[in-house]
Short mmCIF file of C-alpha atoms and ligand atoms in Angstrom, two decimals:
data_model
loop_
_atom_site.label_atom_id
_atom_site.label_comp_id
_atom_site.label_asym_id
_atom_site.label_seq_id
_atom_site.Cartn_x
_atom_site.Cartn_y
_atom_site.Cartn_z
CA MET Q 167 -4.16 8.78 -22.08
CA GLN Q 168 -1.26 9.30 -19.91
CA GLY Q 169 -0.94 9.03 -16.24
CA THR Q 170 0.41 11.80 -14.06
CA PHE Q 171 3.07 10.40 -11.17
CA ARG Q 172 3.82 11.70 -7.86
CA PHE Q 173 5.57 9.67 -5.19
CA SER Q 174 4.91 8.60 -1.41
CA PHE Q 175 6.21 6.49 1.09
CA GLY Q 176 5.38 6.27 4.70
CA PRO Q 177 7.98 6.61 7.48
CA TRP Q 178 8.25 2.92 7.90
CA ASN Q 179 10.19 2.68 4.69
CA ILE Q 180 13.12 4.30 6.54
CA SER Q 181 13.91 1.11 8.87
CA GLU Q 182 15.98 -0.18 11.31
CA GLY Q 183 16.40 -3.64 9.44
CA ALA Q 184 14.68 -5.78 12.27
CA ASP Q 185 13.42 -9.10 10.71
CA PRO Q 186 11.88 -12.12 12.27
CA PHE Q 187 14.88 -13.80 13.37
CA GLY Q 188 17.18 -10.57 14.11
CA PRO Q 189 17.07 -7.34 16.10
CA THR Q 190 17.40 -3.84 14.87
CA VAL Q 191 20.70 -3.01 12.97
CA ARG Q 192 20.36 0.35 12.44
CA GLU Q 193 19.41 3.34 14.74
CA SER Q 194 15.98 4.65 14.57
CA LEU Q 195 16.02 7.76 12.56
CA PRO Q 196 13.59 10.69 14.38
CA PHE Q 197 10.43 11.34 12.52
CA ALA Q 198 11.71 15.35 12.08
CA LYS Q 199 14.73 13.64 10.36
CA LYS Q 200 12.69 11.50 8.06
CA LEU Q 201 10.50 14.53 7.17
CA ASP Q 202 13.71 16.62 5.89
CA MET Q 203 14.52 13.61 3.49
CA TYR Q 204 10.97 13.41 1.64
CA LYS Q 205 11.65 16.01 -0.97
CA SER Q 206 15.63 15.46 -1.62
CA LEU Q 207 14.42 12.11 -2.74
CA GLY Q 208 11.91 12.97 -5.04
CA PHE Q 209 8.61 12.54 -2.87
CA ASP Q 210 5.92 14.72 -2.14
CA GLY Q 211 3.31 12.46 -0.18
CA ILE Q 212 3.26 10.85 3.17
CA GLN Q 213 1.71 7.74 4.39
CA PHE Q 214 0.99 7.16 7.82
CA HIS Q 215 0.11 4.23 10.19
CA ASP Q 216 -2.13 5.90 12.97
CA ASP Q 217 0.50 5.60 15.34
CA ASP Q 218 3.31 6.80 13.16
CA VAL Q 219 1.20 10.20 13.57
CA VAL Q 220 0.39 9.82 17.13
CA PRO Q 221 2.96 6.87 18.79
CA ASN Q 222 1.27 6.70 22.08
CA MET Q 223 -2.50 6.45 20.80
CA ASN Q 224 -3.35 3.89 22.77
CA GLU Q 225 -2.91 6.20 26.06
CA LEU Q 226 -4.74 9.13 25.10
CA THR Q 227 -8.37 10.43 25.03
CA PRO Q 228 -9.99 10.72 21.64
CA ALA Q 229 -9.72 14.81 21.87
CA ALA Q 230 -6.08 14.19 23.04
CA ILE Q 231 -5.41 12.06 19.78
CA ILE Q 232 -6.99 14.68 17.80
CA ALA Q 233 -4.80 17.55 19.22
CA GLU Q 234 -1.69 15.84 18.63
CA ALA Q 235 -2.55 14.98 15.09
CA GLY Q 236 -3.05 18.86 14.35
CA LYS Q 237 0.58 19.23 15.74
CA VAL Q 238 1.68 16.64 13.12
CA LYS Q 239 -0.25 18.62 10.17
CA LYS Q 240 1.40 21.60 10.84
CA ILE Q 241 4.85 20.26 10.85
CA LEU Q 242 3.82 18.51 7.02
CA ASP Q 243 2.56 22.04 6.03
CA ARG Q 244 5.86 23.45 6.83
CA HIS Q 245 7.44 20.64 4.68
CA GLY Q 246 5.09 21.01 2.10
CA LEU Q 247 4.57 17.40 2.20
CA VAL Q 248 0.67 15.92 1.83
CA PRO Q 249 -0.53 13.31 3.64
CA GLU Q 250 -1.81 10.50 1.35
CA PHE Q 251 -3.57 8.04 3.96
CA VAL Q 252 -3.91 7.16 7.42
CA ALA Q 253 -4.06 3.26 8.27
CA PRO Q 254 -5.31 1.50 11.50
CA ARG Q 255 -2.37 -0.39 12.90
CA LEU Q 256 -4.11 -3.38 13.88
CA TRP Q 257 -1.64 -6.28 14.14
CA GLU Q 258 0.74 -5.75 17.12
CA ASP Q 259 -1.28 -4.39 19.89
CA PRO Q 260 -2.14 -7.99 22.01
CA ARG Q 261 -5.65 -7.44 21.64
CA THR Q 262 -5.19 -8.17 17.77
CA VAL Q 263 -3.69 -11.60 18.39
CA ASP Q 264 -6.40 -13.34 16.79
CA GLY Q 265 -7.11 -10.84 14.32
CA ALA Q 266 -8.87 -7.42 14.57
CA TYR Q 267 -12.42 -7.49 13.11
CA THR Q 268 -12.51 -11.17 12.65
CA SER Q 269 -11.12 -11.91 15.96
CA ASN Q 270 -13.10 -14.36 17.98
CA SER Q 271 -13.34 -12.38 21.26
CA ALA Q 272 -15.92 -9.73 20.98
CA ALA Q 273 -14.04 -7.45 22.98
CA ASP Q 274 -10.73 -6.96 20.73
CA ARG Q 275 -13.18 -6.93 18.21
CA LYS Q 276 -14.78 -3.64 19.76
CA TYR Q 277 -11.35 -2.66 20.20
CA ALA Q 278 -10.57 -2.88 16.67
CA LEU Q 279 -13.78 -0.48 15.85
CA ASP Q 280 -12.55 1.62 18.52
CA ARG Q 281 -8.71 2.12 17.00
CA SER Q 282 -10.27 2.39 13.41
CA LYS Q 283 -12.65 5.79 14.84
CA ARG Q 284 -9.23 7.07 16.06
CA THR Q 285 -7.26 6.61 12.65
CA ILE Q 286 -10.43 8.56 11.14
CA ASP Q 287 -10.06 11.32 13.40
CA ILE Q 288 -6.25 11.25 12.78
CA ALA Q 289 -7.02 11.48 8.92
CA ARG Q 290 -9.86 13.91 9.22
CA GLU Q 291 -7.29 16.47 11.50
CA LEU Q 292 -4.49 15.71 8.57
CA GLY Q 293 -6.29 16.91 5.77
CA THR Q 294 -6.66 13.50 4.38
CA ARG Q 295 -10.30 10.99 3.31
CA ASN Q 296 -7.94 8.02 2.40
CA ILE Q 297 -8.13 5.08 5.14
CA VAL Q 298 -6.07 2.20 3.91
CA LEU Q 299 -6.89 -1.25 5.55
CA TRP Q 300 -4.20 -4.01 5.30
CA LEU Q 301 -5.91 -6.44 7.01
CA ALA Q 302 -2.85 -7.86 8.43
CA ARG Q 303 -4.44 -10.86 10.57
CA GLU Q 304 -7.66 -10.80 9.20
CA GLY Q 305 -7.67 -14.51 8.53
CA THR Q 306 -6.66 -18.14 10.08
CA TYR Q 307 -3.75 -20.16 11.01
CA ILE Q 308 -5.99 -23.04 10.69
CA ARG Q 309 -9.39 -23.25 8.99
CA GLU Q 310 -11.43 -24.55 11.89
CA ALA Q 311 -10.55 -21.32 13.89
CA LYS Q 312 -13.38 -19.19 12.38
CA ASP Q 313 -16.04 -19.26 10.06
CA SER Q 314 -15.42 -17.74 6.95
CA VAL Q 315 -18.69 -16.67 6.11
CA GLU Q 316 -18.66 -14.52 9.46
CA ALA Q 317 -15.35 -13.33 8.88
CA ALA Q 318 -16.42 -11.42 5.31
CA LYS Q 319 -19.53 -10.09 7.53
CA ARG Q 320 -17.48 -9.11 10.24
CA ILE Q 321 -14.82 -7.21 7.97
CA ALA Q 322 -17.87 -5.92 5.98
CA ASP Q 323 -19.62 -4.35 8.94
CA ALA Q 324 -16.28 -3.12 10.06
CA ILE Q 325 -15.82 -0.92 7.29
CA GLN Q 326 -19.50 0.15 7.08
CA MET Q 327 -18.80 1.47 10.75
CA MET Q 328 -16.46 3.57 9.35
CA LEU Q 329 -18.35 4.82 6.36
CA ASP Q 330 -20.62 5.92 8.69
CA TYR Q 331 -18.78 7.26 11.31
CA ASP Q 332 -17.20 9.95 8.77
CA LYS Q 333 -19.61 10.59 5.23
CA ASN Q 334 -16.52 12.24 3.60
CA ILE Q 335 -13.82 9.47 4.02
CA ARG Q 336 -12.81 6.27 1.80
CA VAL Q 337 -11.73 2.90 2.41
CA MET Q 338 -8.72 1.49 0.36
CA ILE Q 339 -8.20 -2.06 1.37
CA GLU Q 340 -4.25 -3.81 0.61
CA SER Q 341 -5.04 -7.16 -0.29
CA LYS Q 342 -2.66 -10.04 0.51
CA PRO Q 343 -2.93 -13.57 0.50
CA ASN Q 344 -0.75 -14.60 3.63
CA GLU Q 345 1.79 -13.68 6.15
CA PRO Q 346 1.72 -13.11 8.68
CA MET Q 347 -1.56 -15.50 8.31
CA ASP Q 348 -1.43 -18.98 7.01
CA HIS Q 349 -4.52 -17.66 4.88
CA THR Q 350 -6.05 -14.34 4.95
CA TYR Q 351 -9.57 -13.60 4.30
CA ILE Q 352 -9.25 -10.62 1.31
CA PRO Q 353 -6.28 -12.12 -0.61
CA THR Q 354 -6.68 -10.66 -3.69
CA ILE Q 355 -7.78 -7.34 -5.30
CA GLY Q 356 -11.20 -9.20 -6.55
CA HIS Q 357 -11.80 -10.00 -2.68
CA ALA Q 358 -11.19 -6.43 -2.05
CA ILE Q 359 -13.74 -4.88 -4.42
CA GLY Q 360 -16.17 -7.84 -3.98
CA LEU Q 361 -15.91 -6.89 -0.21
CA GLY Q 362 -17.03 -3.45 -0.83
CA LEU Q 363 -20.21 -4.60 -2.23
CA LEU Q 364 -21.41 -6.01 1.24
CA THR Q 365 -21.35 -2.13 2.29
CA ASN Q 366 -24.00 0.11 1.59
CA ASP Q 367 -22.01 2.94 -0.12
CA PRO Q 368 -19.53 0.52 -2.50
CA ALA Q 369 -18.68 4.00 -3.98
CA ARG Q 370 -16.35 4.67 -1.07
CA VAL Q 371 -14.34 1.31 -0.89
CA GLY Q 372 -11.67 0.87 -3.34
CA CYS Q 373 -8.19 -0.45 -3.31
CA LEU Q 374 -4.66 -0.09 -2.82
CA ILE Q 375 -2.41 -2.64 -5.00
CA GLU Q 376 0.95 -3.67 -3.66
CA SER Q 377 3.21 -5.76 -6.24
CA ALA Q 378 4.73 -7.62 -3.89
CA HIS Q 379 1.15 -8.86 -2.17
CA ALA Q 380 -0.14 -9.87 -5.59
CA ILE Q 381 3.01 -11.66 -6.74
CA LEU Q 382 2.56 -14.04 -3.27
CA ALA Q 383 -0.68 -14.50 -4.60
CA GLY Q 384 0.62 -16.06 -7.47
CA LEU Q 385 -0.68 -13.42 -9.59
CA ASP Q 386 0.84 -10.57 -12.40
CA PRO Q 387 0.51 -7.35 -10.42
CA SER Q 388 -0.35 -5.26 -13.56
CA ASP Q 389 -3.14 -7.72 -14.45
CA GLU Q 390 -4.43 -6.80 -10.49
CA MET Q 391 -4.12 -3.36 -11.38
CA GLY Q 392 -5.92 -3.65 -14.52
CA TYR Q 393 -9.04 -5.33 -13.15
CA ALA Q 394 -8.98 -2.75 -10.33
CA MET Q 395 -9.04 0.03 -12.90
CA ALA Q 396 -11.59 -1.49 -14.95
CA HIS Q 397 -13.95 -1.21 -12.02
CA ARG Q 398 -12.51 2.42 -11.23
CA LYS Q 399 -11.07 1.26 -7.65
CA LEU Q 400 -7.43 1.49 -8.08
CA TRP Q 401 -6.70 4.74 -5.93
CA SER Q 402 -3.24 3.84 -4.77
CA VAL Q 403 -0.66 1.36 -5.42
CA HIS Q 404 2.39 -0.07 -3.56
CA LEU Q 405 4.68 -0.79 -6.05
CA ASN Q 406 7.87 -2.63 -4.89
CA ASP Q 407 9.27 -6.37 -5.79
CA GLN Q 408 9.81 -9.86 -4.45
CA ASN Q 409 11.50 -12.84 -5.48
CA GLY Q 410 9.17 -15.71 -5.63
CA LEU Q 411 6.91 -17.08 -3.28
CA LYS Q 412 8.25 -16.70 -0.03
CA PHE Q 413 8.13 -13.88 2.81
CA ASP Q 414 6.98 -10.32 1.87
CA GLN Q 415 10.28 -8.87 0.65
CA ASP Q 416 9.48 -5.42 -0.59
CA LYS Q 417 12.55 -5.11 -2.48
CA SER Q 418 13.18 -2.29 -4.81
CA PHE Q 419 10.70 -1.87 -7.32
CA GLY Q 420 12.14 -3.69 -10.78
CA ALA Q 421 14.58 -5.37 -8.96
CA VAL Q 422 13.86 -8.93 -9.68
CA ASP Q 423 12.00 -8.54 -12.78
CA LEU Q 424 12.31 -5.14 -14.70
CA ARG Q 425 9.75 -6.42 -17.38
CA ARG Q 426 7.10 -7.31 -15.00
CA ALA Q 427 7.92 -3.81 -13.25
CA PHE Q 428 7.64 -2.19 -16.87
CA ASN Q 429 4.24 -3.84 -17.23
CA GLN Q 430 2.77 -2.14 -14.16
CA VAL Q 431 4.26 1.34 -14.99
CA ARG Q 432 2.59 1.03 -18.78
CA ILE Q 433 -0.95 -0.34 -17.71
CA LEU Q 434 -0.67 2.87 -15.06
CA ASP Q 435 0.31 5.17 -17.86
CA ARG Q 436 -2.01 3.84 -20.53
CA HIS Q 437 -4.90 4.41 -18.48
CA GLY Q 438 -4.24 7.66 -16.57
CA PHE Q 439 -3.67 6.74 -12.83
CA GLY Q 440 -2.94 9.71 -10.93
CA ASN Q 441 -5.13 11.90 -12.97
CA GLU Q 442 -7.34 12.25 -10.43
CA GLY Q 443 -4.96 12.96 -7.87
CA GLU Q 444 -3.87 8.97 -7.44
CA TRP Q 445 -0.15 8.75 -5.51
CA VAL Q 446 2.32 6.06 -6.67
CA GLY Q 447 3.48 4.65 -3.12
CA LEU Q 448 6.57 2.85 -3.05
CA ASP Q 449 6.67 0.18 0.02
CA VAL Q 450 10.18 -0.69 -0.38
CA LYS Q 451 12.45 -1.57 2.47
CA ALA Q 452 16.43 -1.48 2.69
CA MET Q 453 18.46 -4.37 3.29
CA ARG Q 454 19.09 -5.30 6.76
CA THR Q 455 23.10 -5.13 5.13
CA GLN Q 456 22.69 -1.54 4.60
CA ARG Q 457 24.50 1.20 6.52
CA ILE Q 458 21.98 4.08 8.22
CA GLU Q 459 23.75 6.73 5.90
CA ASP Q 460 22.88 4.87 2.83
CA SER Q 461 19.41 3.35 4.00
CA THR Q 462 16.98 5.41 1.71
CA LYS Q 463 18.81 4.72 -1.47
CA HIS Q 464 15.77 1.75 -1.89
CA LEU Q 465 13.45 4.51 -2.32
CA ARG Q 466 15.63 7.06 -4.74
CA ASN Q 467 16.37 3.66 -6.86
CA SER Q 468 12.75 2.78 -6.98
CA ARG Q 469 11.54 6.16 -8.10
CA SER Q 470 14.24 6.61 -10.57
CA ILE Q 471 13.43 3.15 -12.21
CA PHE Q 472 9.85 3.91 -12.45
CA LEU Q 473 10.51 6.99 -14.54
CA ARG Q 474 13.15 5.48 -16.62
CA LEU Q 475 10.75 2.62 -17.57
CA LEU Q 476 8.08 5.17 -18.22
CA GLU Q 477 10.51 6.66 -20.66
CA LEU Q 478 10.95 3.48 -22.14
CA SER Q 479 6.84 2.48 -22.15
CA ARG Q 480 6.31 5.98 -23.64
CA ALA Q 481 9.36 5.26 -26.40
CA MET Q 482 7.87 2.24 -27.80
CA ASP Q 483 6.48 1.59 -31.16
CA ASP Q 484 2.85 1.38 -30.48
CA LYS Q 485 2.14 1.19 -34.09
CA ALA Q 486 4.29 -1.90 -34.48
CA ILE Q 487 2.83 -3.44 -31.15
CA ALA Q 488 -0.65 -2.86 -32.42
CA ARG Q 489 0.52 -4.33 -36.01
CA CYS Q 490 1.77 -7.84 -33.66
CA VAL Q 491 -1.33 -7.62 -32.11
CA GLU Q 492 -3.15 -7.72 -35.22
CA ALA Q 493 -1.21 -10.09 -37.06
CA ARG Q 494 -1.24 -12.33 -33.69
CA ASP Q 495 2.38 -12.46 -34.18
CA TYR Q 496 3.32 -12.28 -30.30
CA GLU Q 497 7.00 -13.42 -30.76
CA GLU Q 498 7.70 -10.62 -32.95
CA LEU Q 499 5.93 -8.60 -30.22
CA GLU Q 500 7.96 -10.26 -27.46
CA GLY Q 501 11.09 -9.14 -29.20
CA ILE Q 502 10.27 -5.47 -29.83
CA ILE Q 503 9.30 -5.53 -26.23
CA ILE Q 504 12.74 -7.21 -24.85
CA LYS Q 505 14.68 -5.21 -27.11
CA GLY Q 506 12.80 -1.80 -25.96
CA LEU Q 507 13.30 -2.76 -22.51
CA ILE Q 508 17.80 -3.73 -23.03
CA GLY Q 509 17.86 0.03 -24.82
C1 LIG M 281 2.70 -4.85 4.81
C2 LIG M 281 2.08 -3.71 4.07
C3 LIG M 281 1.32 -2.20 4.95
C4 LIG M 281 0.52 -1.48 4.52
C5 LIG M 281 0.31 -0.48 5.20
O1 LIG M 281 2.51 -5.85 4.23
O2 LIG M 281 2.05 -3.19 2.89
O3 LIG M 281 3.09 -1.48 5.03
O4 LIG M 281 0.92 -0.92 3.25
O5 LIG M 281 -0.34 -0.70 6.52
MG1 LIG M 282 2.13 -1.97 1.34
#
């Protein structure tokens, strides 16, 4: 079986270069200008945070939010772009300072639930059933601040509320072990899949795996992907790369470890990723040193590295590989893979 690969990214992947220690260094490109760039970069899918679609949504009524989202849908149609998912941005508002669904404040938890409903309204209007949950602040800085049993239940209850609010949507959990928190409650994809079992409709809870997030958890991203695919839960990926255990770098796919990138492409391809409409998302950021006119090269590079690794994977001598596995000659296998990658 082979996969089918279409590519997506979010408007935030063409960024202004701010980091925790310095301000923006590039002007913000208007949304319309970003949309013009998608097709020429080789991308057909677009990912959204809810406020990428309706920037001032917290000041609007639910009906006004829907009307605004309807306008964006028309613009996407004109560009021939497909919305892949909408994700509630639950980490910037002052009411999410202690987490969203797991905040210790009941009023703040209510804000998070209401906001998630608005996200679903936007998704419905754009015509996607995919809701991504990156649970940014659902965790703690110190263990004693929250009860981890209660926290898991609260996140599950929030997902249940979303599944009940719209019977058509499905929730894709994007796990990450840390940053901005010291520890998060859903650090790996096993946790994400397990969380779905706490709802009454696990069939509508799946996951999105980001390479860097798996690496930050000390795991191999391709194994995380394999585990999720064994559960038929890998509904999207955020490919990128990461140089060790530090802040989330969102480097171009394959930029640090080509073999690790190769194994992600290979597992996706060999198990038919994309054949049910799943997208390959590239959650990559341009370096802060990059000038604005060259601030999309990381997207172009990531996509072409993926496609080149796909060619290399498909060109591998599968019979020779099988013989090595059969003979348990993994040193020979190592040679085949490395030489295949060097070309
Ligand atoms: C941040 C996340 C974010 C999600 C979408 O680390 O990767 O960009 O993918 O909310
Ligand atoms: Mg991501």
